[in-house]
């Protein structure tokens, strides 16, 4: 799912969409809508879940976003996620009729971050990446910062405790947990989380293998 497609010589639909969006924003700033004409509602993510899985199937942290764009989102819609520069994209995809389809993505460097951009033809999307942010042995620590391109009306974050680990502690602490498949999950809920604002978590635990 995460194989990259080489960039064609001609501008891709994604680049054209970004150029058109940029020009539209510039024109909107110069020629604002007439008085009495309501501006188009801003696109948001109505529901967004973020899973943070340290050492789930890899020595790194797997991060998974599953979200749904608001009903007014013009399709196809360009999404752009900021991730650590050394992170590895695992999946950029959209969900249609219950099935997951890979989307072509492009990556650009932005300081100490990478920007991953892809078009989704439907409202449901999924984005996954691995971050190499775990340090220590056998006492381990990790820190993750999540940032989203659009306002998330409802944000659900779940942090998975690694198997065969002990003394698992998170900052900030969670007040709710759930279990499933032998794992314990620490749960967080946020309402109307702003675009661009970092949601951060730190964790420590001991793991001897």
PDB file of C-alpha atoms in Angstrom, residues 86-184:
ATOM      1  CA  UNK A  86      12.811  10.850   9.629  1.00  0.00           C
ATOM      2  CA  UNK A  87       9.401   9.179   9.794  1.00  0.00           C
ATOM      3  CA  UNK A  88       8.380   6.488   7.302  1.00  0.00           C
ATOM      4  CA  UNK A  89       4.997   6.679   5.594  1.00  0.00           C
ATOM      5  CA  UNK A  90       3.196   3.360   5.862  1.00  0.00           C
ATOM      6  CA  UNK A  91      -0.121   4.214   4.189  1.00  0.00           C
ATOM      7  CA  UNK A  92      -1.939   7.122   2.557  1.00  0.00           C
ATOM      8  CA  UNK A  93      -5.405   5.912   1.659  1.00  0.00           C
ATOM      9  CA  UNK A  94      -9.129   6.496   1.380  1.00  0.00           C
ATOM     10  CA  UNK A  95     -12.041   4.257   2.305  1.00  0.00           C
ATOM     11  CA  UNK A  96     -14.903   3.530  -0.092  1.00  0.00           C
ATOM     12  CA  UNK A  97     -17.717   1.046   0.543  1.00  0.00           C
ATOM     13  CA  UNK A  98     -15.830  -0.416   3.482  1.00  0.00           C
ATOM     14  CA  UNK A  99     -12.651  -1.073   1.471  1.00  0.00           C
ATOM     15  CA  UNK A 100      -9.316   0.719   1.786  1.00  0.00           C
ATOM     16  CA  UNK A 101      -7.608   2.030  -1.373  1.00  0.00           C
ATOM     17  CA  UNK A 102      -4.067   3.402  -1.648  1.00  0.00           C
ATOM     18  CA  UNK A 103      -3.672   7.029  -2.698  1.00  0.00           C
ATOM     19  CA  UNK A 104      -0.610   8.401  -4.459  1.00  0.00           C
ATOM     20  CA  UNK A 105       1.268  10.752  -2.155  1.00  0.00           C
ATOM     21  CA  UNK A 106       4.105  13.232  -2.410  1.00  0.00           C
ATOM     22  CA  UNK A 107       6.582  14.159   0.304  1.00  0.00           C
ATOM     23  CA  UNK A 108       8.424  17.454   0.716  1.00  0.00           C
ATOM     24  CA  UNK A 109      10.849  18.643   3.391  1.00  0.00           C
ATOM     25  CA  UNK A 110       9.859  21.542   5.643  1.00  0.00           C
ATOM     26  CA  UNK A 111      12.644  22.175   8.150  1.00  0.00           C
ATOM     27  CA  UNK A 112      12.718  19.361  10.696  1.00  0.00           C
ATOM     28  CA  UNK A 113       9.417  18.044   9.378  1.00  0.00           C
ATOM     29  CA  UNK A 114       8.192  16.326   6.243  1.00  0.00           C
ATOM     30  CA  UNK A 115       4.894  17.217   4.573  1.00  0.00           C
ATOM     31  CA  UNK A 116       2.943  14.348   3.060  1.00  0.00           C
ATOM     32  CA  UNK A 117       0.237  15.389   0.591  1.00  0.00           C
ATOM     33  CA  UNK A 118      -2.358  13.250  -1.153  1.00  0.00           C
ATOM     34  CA  UNK A 119      -5.792  13.589  -2.777  1.00  0.00           C
ATOM     35  CA  UNK A 120      -8.835  11.764  -1.451  1.00  0.00           C
ATOM     36  CA  UNK A 121     -11.825  11.295  -3.812  1.00  0.00           C
ATOM     37  CA  UNK A 122     -14.195  10.525  -0.921  1.00  0.00           C
ATOM     38  CA  UNK A 123     -14.677  11.877   2.602  1.00  0.00           C
ATOM     39  CA  UNK A 124     -13.163   8.927   4.540  1.00  0.00           C
ATOM     40  CA  UNK A 125      -9.370   8.765   4.736  1.00  0.00           C
ATOM     41  CA  UNK A 126      -6.588   6.908   6.537  1.00  0.00           C
ATOM     42  CA  UNK A 127      -2.946   7.889   7.053  1.00  0.00           C
ATOM     43  CA  UNK A 128      -0.235   5.850   8.797  1.00  0.00           C
ATOM     44  CA  UNK A 129       3.436   6.378   9.553  1.00  0.00           C
ATOM     45  CA  UNK A 130       6.246   5.013  11.739  1.00  0.00           C
ATOM     46  CA  UNK A 131       8.203   7.422  13.977  1.00  0.00           C
ATOM     47  CA  UNK A 132      11.553   6.397  15.461  1.00  0.00           C
ATOM     48  CA  UNK A 133      11.059   8.135  18.819  1.00  0.00           C
ATOM     49  CA  UNK A 134      11.632   5.393  21.419  1.00  0.00           C
ATOM     50  CA  UNK A 135      14.820   5.615  23.491  1.00  0.00           C
ATOM     51  CA  UNK A 136      16.347   3.518  26.276  1.00  0.00           C
ATOM     52  CA  UNK A 137      16.799  -0.108  27.229  1.00  0.00           C
ATOM     53  CA  UNK A 138      15.185  -1.708  29.203  1.00  0.00           C
ATOM     54  CA  UNK A 139      13.607   1.452  30.697  1.00  0.00           C
ATOM     55  CA  UNK A 140      12.144   3.214  27.680  1.00  0.00           C
ATOM     56  CA  UNK A 141      10.643   6.588  26.860  1.00  0.00           C
ATOM     57  CA  UNK A 142       8.893   8.136  23.881  1.00  0.00           C
ATOM     58  CA  UNK A 143       7.337  11.457  22.948  1.00  0.00           C
ATOM     59  CA  UNK A 144       4.841  12.001  20.130  1.00  0.00           C
ATOM     60  CA  UNK A 145       3.377  15.239  18.792  1.00  0.00           C
ATOM     61  CA  UNK A 146       0.353  15.066  16.502  1.00  0.00           C
ATOM     62  CA  UNK A 147      -0.744  17.920  14.265  1.00  0.00           C
ATOM     63  CA  UNK A 148      -3.689  17.961  11.890  1.00  0.00           C
ATOM     64  CA  UNK A 149      -4.299  20.002   8.707  1.00  0.00           C
ATOM     65  CA  UNK A 150      -7.921  20.836   9.540  1.00  0.00           C
ATOM     66  CA  UNK A 151      -9.973  21.501  12.648  1.00  0.00           C
ATOM     67  CA  UNK A 152     -11.067  18.190  14.181  1.00  0.00           C
ATOM     68  CA  UNK A 153     -14.588  18.565  15.508  1.00  0.00           C
ATOM     69  CA  UNK A 154     -14.230  15.353  17.521  1.00  0.00           C
ATOM     70  CA  UNK A 155     -10.778  13.889  18.234  1.00  0.00           C
ATOM     71  CA  UNK A 156     -10.279  10.474  19.830  1.00  0.00           C
ATOM     72  CA  UNK A 157      -6.715   9.460  20.753  1.00  0.00           C
ATOM     73  CA  UNK A 158      -5.776   5.939  21.820  1.00  0.00           C
ATOM     74  CA  UNK A 159      -2.332   4.963  23.167  1.00  0.00           C
ATOM     75  CA  UNK A 160      -1.532   1.258  23.191  1.00  0.00           C
ATOM     76  CA  UNK A 161       0.605  -0.272  25.954  1.00  0.00           C
ATOM     77  CA  UNK A 162       3.262  -2.547  24.433  1.00  0.00           C
ATOM     78  CA  UNK A 163       2.939  -6.247  25.168  1.00  0.00           C
ATOM     79  CA  UNK A 164       5.207  -7.621  27.907  1.00  0.00           C
ATOM     80  CA  UNK A 165       5.814  -4.117  29.276  1.00  0.00           C
ATOM     81  CA  UNK A 166       5.436  -2.866  32.851  1.00  0.00           C
ATOM     82  CA  UNK A 167       5.281   0.445  34.737  1.00  0.00           C
ATOM     83  CA  UNK A 168       3.559   2.079  31.764  1.00  0.00           C
ATOM     84  CA  UNK A 169       2.964   5.786  32.486  1.00  0.00           C
ATOM     85  CA  UNK A 170       1.709   8.624  30.281  1.00  0.00           C
ATOM     86  CA  UNK A 171       1.856  12.417  30.543  1.00  0.00           C
ATOM     87  CA  UNK A 172      -0.785  13.730  30.483  1.00  0.00           C
ATOM     88  CA  UNK A 173      -2.429  10.823  32.278  1.00  0.00           C
ATOM     89  CA  UNK A 174      -5.541   9.201  30.888  1.00  0.00           C
ATOM     90  CA  UNK A 175      -8.699   8.728  32.935  1.00  0.00           C
ATOM     91  CA  UNK A 176     -10.147   5.997  30.693  1.00  0.00           C
ATOM     92  CA  UNK A 177      -8.826   2.669  29.428  1.00  0.00           C
ATOM     93  CA  UNK A 178     -10.060  -0.153  27.225  1.00  0.00           C
ATOM     94  CA  UNK A 179      -8.789  -3.638  26.441  1.00  0.00           C
ATOM     95  CA  UNK A 180      -8.808  -5.761  23.322  1.00  0.00           C
ATOM     96  CA  UNK A 181      -6.663  -8.414  21.671  1.00  0.00           C
ATOM     97  CA  UNK A 182      -4.486  -8.699  24.749  1.00  0.00           C
ATOM     98  CA  UNK A 183      -3.636  -4.970  24.709  1.00  0.00           C
ATOM     99  CA  UNK A 184      -4.539  -2.139  27.072  1.00  0.00           C
TER     100      UNK A 184
END
